Amino acid sequence: MTAPLRAALFHRPAELDEALRLLAAHPEAVPVAGGTDLMVAVNYRHTRPAAMLDLTRLAELREWSDEGDAIRIGSGVPYTRIIAELATVLPGLAAAARTVGSPQIRNRGTLGGNLATASPAGDGHPPLLATGADIEIASTAGTRTVPVTAFFTGPKRSVLAPGELITAVTVPKAAGPQQFLKVGTRNAMVIAVCSLAVALDRDARRLGTGIGSAGPTPLTAPDADLIELPWNRPDLFNDALAAEFGRRVAAAARPIDDVRGTAAYRRHALAVCAARALRRVWTAAHGTESTR
Amino acid sequence: MPDALNEPTGRAATTASTPGERTPDERTSPSPAPTGPVPVAPAASAGLETAVPAGPVPAAPAASHAAPEFPTPPTRAAGGVGTPHLPGGVGSSPTRPDAEAKVNGTFDYASDLDFPGMLWGHTLRSPHPSARLRAIDTTTARAMPGVAAVLTAADVPGKLHYGLIEADQPVLALDQVNYEGEPVAIIAAETLDLARRAAELIDVDYDILEPACDPEEAVAAGNWFRCQPVRLGDPDAQTPAAVVTRDYVVGMQDQAPLGPESGAALPTGDGGIELYVATQWVHSDLEQIAPCLGLEPDRIHMAIAGIGGAFGAREDLSVQVHMAMLALATGRPVKMMYDRAESFVGHVHRHPARMRYEHAADADGKLLYVKARIVLDGGAYASTTEAVVGNAASLAVGPYEVEHVSIDAWGARTNNPPCGAMRGFGGVQTCFAYESQMDALAEVLGLDPLEFRRRNAVAQGSKLITGQIVDAYDPARADGGTPFSPLADMLGRFKDMPVPAVPTGRDIVELPGGTGNTTHGEGVRRGVGYGVGLKNVCYSEGFDDYSTAGIRLELVDGQTVAYVRTAAAEVGQGHWSLQAQIVRTELGADRVELLPNDTKAGSAGSSSASRQSYMTGGAVKAACEAVRELMRGHDLADGPIEATRVFRHRATKPMDPVTGQGESHVQLALCVHRATVDVDVELGLVKVVDLTCVQDVGKIMNPVALEGQIHGGSAQGLGLAVMEEMITAQGRVKNASFTDYLIPTILDMPPMRLRIVENADPEAPYGLRGAGEPPTLSSTPAIVAAIRDATGLALTQIPVRPEHLTAHFGRQP
């Protein structure tokens, strides 16, 4: 039992248009879906919202749809459903969703909320970066689409403007094996010390990476993505290539020392994770153990 | 254990029966009516116990103040659970009286206390580890609507300081603050949120000082709470075959009880006050509170409210004086409840330690000498540091024979958070060091680590380094001329419990990194290690920690009902259940009713030091025996019988301040762990895959509760081994939240194999040995030894962090 929140206005729109109008009229209102970030911040008194905008009644945010080449995920779809319903088409994102908090948190927490919080350690971000997802943002002025690579602007900061609401995330369907690795000092329920997503597109012969918790924002590693791989002779893949990919990923990171880990450890762990991830996706894509 | 100890003596027609496990149906039934064997009643009774409806009840009502000592009909125990009505005597595992309410969420914890017209209290704490207080201006806060009181040190009605051993901690900061989080002012308001807002309006003028945070520097400057040497023989005159010298570091662990500090204070209207609080020792609280409030102790009624875990964190006062001051000042009930962040700074922690150990052995693998310098950081105030230092010094070499010893243990005073009691109490830090040393020395000697320990294990008649004789084992068990060694016996029991094989096709949750998907087997190496712990049970060094129990046996509606009154705290260990088990065994009553644990009963001492089964168990047993005596020739139909007994353990002596010699401990308890770990050596991530434990408990009083204690103690030791640390920088806590202070989850804690040994202690009730703490000592060194085995690294610091295991990668060219 805790003391009731004092005099906070709690808006409960039933439709998206109504939500956007309310948000335009009350730009101080903080949108809340699962509340797994926001309510922790309220409990710790890091924030004291004058008003909240409850998104849980907006049915259109809680649906996902197959758009052909991509899946459009409503911003209110909880992690539990991403794991249960999208693991085949979006294996990287589903793997990341599996590492979020506890089962209770995964039942409540949403991808839209993860993006809105924009923590550098957000588990959902690396797979979105690795696959080149798009963020759909709506306001009474209309809808705009922002590539996830342009979404984050700093620690817990994004391009989201007052009056704007994340409505959906469009994620390209996997065109090859994907991996997500998250390093934490506990075997579950842990904030990432660092994390890494890798997506391999076998037909387009393309690699995508996303790095979490090792910089002021989630990061890509363009130099690592451009590593030359033996697409024509998959059996020529070797440890040296994996290690080189690991070095490039580590070089793309901009980690700091904090209570969760040191910058040096984060770079080291990213290099190890990247080498493992690349070997795993390469082996999965080519159906054979490569030479060592 | 002789069976005779289970059989009550001198009793007329009563036979205790201890039924086995209940069926699942009975376990889940809301008001289980036992169908199994039940105690045979002395009178003409149906033999079935009355089912008391379980479920939520209000917290102990204010009216209980006027209740008679043995009320009929009974009131309910703290926590709002029904009184026990379950079969099962000593040695069985009856369902706990509080089990159902705790599982279904209806148990009333102290944080659930609610009274009409109640105000909320809140504490303003210093953001600085060291500062002079120039001025405090509360004018704006007082003027805020909804604020009923804002109090500072100037408003403390009585003594300005309190403390468990030494009264050195200000109720509210006087002219200086000495640690981050030190209480400066208290507020009562209509809501908690209002009280917190008002706290932000209090203007404190701090003159910020440079904090002194290095315990070694503090010791060098003579700034310490206690220095305890132990001197034996002449270490410097020895000629060893092998010497190992290492420095060890132990981080600051937190008890992290899930229930935050909480309580409520109710003015009685005549200047007195009632307090309901989650505490480990209500009488010790009362002794400290009364002088600060300027009240005679009999003006204060205290009852224990539902406790959500303790582990030592509820020995020191937290909300007690503050909420009482606010209630007296406002004339209204006041509740205080810390949030998680405040809880982390609102109670003491386990002492961080820096230790230098030198172990030497002869060519036969016998310990020649041990030298140690142990510096524990006590933080800003004394708390129990003095006693913790005594334990660290007296238990500094563990359960091994050694004739030459030079040990110096300090408890430093710094501007770090105050440290005090936590499960293991001074035994944990040194256990990590001496067990690491035993492994290192065995390696130098080329001996198997278990064999090296066996050669040096204490036995019946051995002298500890304090001169205390190990005397609680059966002399008849000597093997020829060799006295019985419980430790050697325990070490031998691992032979028929092999290390688990590495399974194939493991799911990621079975591998290091777990759901993080960091390894599918890449970089994983297995390691195995052992740890042995020696813990003292009950309070030591001459302390008289007696316990009191009252029993009243009477006929109610044709049934014999035993009412039990003690002030012992049920902290989750199952003590309520244990009391009822003892009464069933000793008196065979149809029903056992546990009365509220409050200051109307005599002191039970603390639910600490693994002592409550021994001490309050002993008091309940003694009171039952007294009732049995009074029963001779008496018919209950003529009236009830009651008896109150005080139980004491054998007397102990203080350690000699120069040599550390003295029979300072009551009882010694042993535990041995073997840990098997898988380590991802490239990422430095650890998965403990098996913990096998051999523990000597003297007598298994309640198998399920015992397993719970061993599992929990082992898990807490696992936490210290690989993740739990309060991180401070210049006196400031950096991770006061469960986001960053990590405790083990079910994926971190492996299933355990237990082998329980029952070497009865003839001095103890039923021969039992305290069981709650020893596993916390030995699991930590066992796990670290296993990680060493997997990685080949020295690992002298706990918790072992991933960067400790991977630092060598950075040193490669």
Short mmCIF file of C-alpha atoms in Angstrom, two decimals, chain B residues 225-377:
data_model
loop_
_atom_site.label_atom_id
_atom_site.label_comp_id
_atom_site.label_asym_id
_atom_site.label_seq_id
_atom_site.Cartn_x
_atom_site.Cartn_y
_atom_site.Cartn_z
CA PHE B 225 35.22 0.88 17.26
CA ARG B 226 37.13 -2.19 18.37
CA CYS B 227 40.45 -3.85 17.86
CA GLN B 228 40.54 -7.50 18.86
CA PRO B 229 43.80 -9.43 18.72
CA VAL B 230 44.16 -13.19 19.03
CA ARG B 231 47.57 -14.48 20.10
CA LEU B 232 48.52 -18.10 20.43
CA GLY B 233 51.93 -19.75 20.42
CA ASP B 234 54.73 -18.17 18.44
CA PRO B 235 54.13 -17.99 14.69
CA ASP B 236 57.48 -16.32 14.02
CA ALA B 237 59.46 -19.19 15.54
CA GLN B 238 58.10 -21.77 13.10
CA THR B 239 59.85 -23.27 10.08
CA PRO B 240 57.15 -23.95 7.51
CA ALA B 241 57.36 -26.12 4.40
CA ALA B 242 54.81 -23.96 2.61
CA VAL B 243 53.54 -20.42 3.08
CA VAL B 244 50.73 -18.62 1.28
CA THR B 245 50.14 -14.89 1.75
CA ARG B 246 47.26 -13.12 0.04
CA ASP B 247 45.09 -10.04 0.32
CA TYR B 248 41.33 -10.43 0.18
CA VAL B 249 38.54 -7.95 -0.38
CA VAL B 250 34.87 -8.44 0.49
CA GLY B 251 32.30 -5.97 -0.81
CA MET B 252 29.43 -4.48 1.15
CA GLN B 253 26.47 -6.86 1.05
CA ASP B 254 22.94 -5.81 1.89
CA GLN B 255 20.31 -7.94 3.61
CA ALA B 256 17.81 -6.77 0.99
CA PRO B 257 14.74 -7.92 2.90
CA LEU B 258 11.75 -7.69 0.56
CA GLY B 259 9.63 -5.96 3.20
CA PRO B 260 10.81 -2.38 3.68
CA GLU B 261 11.19 -0.87 7.15
CA SER B 262 7.72 -0.09 8.38
CA GLY B 263 5.64 0.49 11.48
CA ALA B 264 2.95 2.57 13.11
CA ALA B 265 2.74 4.53 16.35
CA LEU B 266 -0.51 5.24 18.21
CA PRO B 267 -0.76 7.71 21.06
CA THR B 268 -2.79 6.21 23.90
CA GLY B 269 -4.16 9.59 24.94
CA ASP B 270 -2.59 9.50 28.40
CA GLY B 271 0.93 10.34 27.29
CA GLY B 272 1.80 6.75 26.48
CA ILE B 273 2.23 5.16 23.09
CA GLU B 274 1.71 1.91 21.23
CA LEU B 275 4.14 0.83 18.55
CA TYR B 276 3.69 -1.81 15.88
CA VAL B 277 6.85 -2.50 13.99
CA ALA B 278 8.69 -5.14 12.00
CA THR B 279 11.63 -5.85 14.29
CA GLN B 280 13.87 -8.77 15.22
CA TRP B 281 13.93 -7.99 18.94
CA VAL B 282 11.09 -5.95 20.35
CA HIS B 283 12.52 -5.67 23.88
CA SER B 284 15.84 -4.30 22.65
CA ASP B 285 13.87 -1.74 20.64
CA LEU B 286 11.95 -0.76 23.75
CA GLU B 287 15.11 -0.31 25.80
CA GLN B 288 16.47 2.09 23.19
CA ILE B 289 13.24 3.91 22.39
CA ALA B 290 12.03 4.73 25.91
CA PRO B 291 14.96 6.96 26.91
CA CYS B 292 14.80 8.85 23.61
CA LEU B 293 11.09 9.51 24.09
CA GLY B 294 11.66 10.43 27.73
CA LEU B 295 9.06 7.84 28.75
CA GLU B 296 9.18 5.06 31.27
CA PRO B 297 9.21 1.73 29.42
CA ASP B 298 5.85 0.79 30.91
CA ARG B 299 4.24 3.71 29.08
CA ILE B 300 5.17 2.10 25.79
CA HIS B 301 3.47 -0.99 24.42
CA MET B 302 5.25 -2.60 21.51
CA ALA B 303 4.09 -5.44 19.32
CA ILE B 304 5.81 -7.06 16.39
CA ALA B 305 4.04 -6.39 13.10
CA GLY B 306 4.30 -8.75 10.12
CA ILE B 307 7.93 -9.09 9.07
CA GLY B 308 8.96 -9.39 5.44
CA GLY B 309 12.43 -10.83 5.95
CA ALA B 310 15.16 -9.51 8.24
CA PHE B 311 18.62 -11.14 7.92
CA GLY B 312 20.01 -8.69 10.49
CA ALA B 313 18.58 -5.55 8.92
CA ARG B 314 15.94 -5.21 11.65
CA GLU B 315 18.24 -5.35 14.65
CA ASP B 316 19.01 -1.63 14.64
CA LEU B 317 16.22 0.89 15.06
CA SER B 318 14.84 2.50 11.92
CA VAL B 319 11.36 4.06 12.05
CA GLN B 320 10.72 3.39 15.75
CA VAL B 321 11.68 6.61 17.56
CA HIS B 322 10.79 8.81 14.61
CA MET B 323 7.20 7.63 14.24
CA ALA B 324 6.72 7.71 18.01
CA MET B 325 7.93 11.32 18.15
CA LEU B 326 5.55 12.29 15.34
CA ALA B 327 2.62 10.50 16.99
CA LEU B 328 3.29 12.13 20.35
CA ALA B 329 3.69 15.54 18.71
CA THR B 330 0.48 15.30 16.68
CA GLY B 331 -1.69 13.16 18.97
CA ARG B 332 -2.57 11.03 15.94
CA PRO B 333 -1.53 7.60 14.67
CA VAL B 334 1.52 7.87 12.44
CA LYS B 335 2.73 5.28 9.97
CA MET B 336 6.18 5.18 8.46
CA MET B 337 7.26 3.01 5.57
CA TYR B 338 10.50 3.35 3.65
CA ASP B 339 10.53 2.93 -0.10
CA ARG B 340 13.16 0.69 -1.65
CA ALA B 341 15.79 3.37 -2.11
CA GLU B 342 15.34 4.60 1.47
CA SER B 343 15.44 1.03 2.79
CA PHE B 344 18.90 0.60 1.27
CA VAL B 345 20.21 3.58 3.29
CA GLY B 346 17.83 3.09 6.22
CA HIS B 347 19.44 -0.05 7.62
CA VAL B 348 22.97 -1.26 8.27
CA HIS B 349 24.87 -3.53 5.85
CA ARG B 350 27.34 -6.35 6.04
CA HIS B 351 30.81 -4.99 6.81
CA PRO B 352 33.02 -4.77 3.77
CA ALA B 353 36.44 -6.22 4.59
CA ARG B 354 40.06 -6.03 3.58
CA MET B 355 42.12 -8.90 4.89
CA ARG B 356 45.71 -10.02 4.62
CA TYR B 357 46.19 -13.68 5.47
CA GLU B 358 49.37 -15.71 5.84
CA HIS B 359 48.91 -19.46 6.22
CA ALA B 360 51.81 -21.85 6.76
CA ALA B 361 51.97 -25.62 6.88
CA ASP B 362 54.57 -28.27 7.56
CA ALA B 363 55.59 -31.00 5.14
CA ASP B 364 52.91 -33.34 6.52
CA GLY B 365 50.17 -30.93 5.53
CA LYS B 366 49.46 -29.74 9.06
CA LEU B 367 48.78 -26.06 9.62
CA LEU B 368 51.73 -24.47 11.42
CA TYR B 369 50.56 -20.96 11.85
CA VAL B 370 48.06 -18.36 10.66
CA LYS B 371 48.64 -14.64 10.68
CA ALA B 372 45.86 -12.30 9.68
CA ARG B 373 45.09 -8.64 9.59
CA ILE B 374 41.36 -8.06 9.24
CA VAL B 375 39.90 -4.61 8.69
CA LEU B 376 36.12 -4.36 8.70
CA ASP B 377 34.53 -1.06 7.76
#
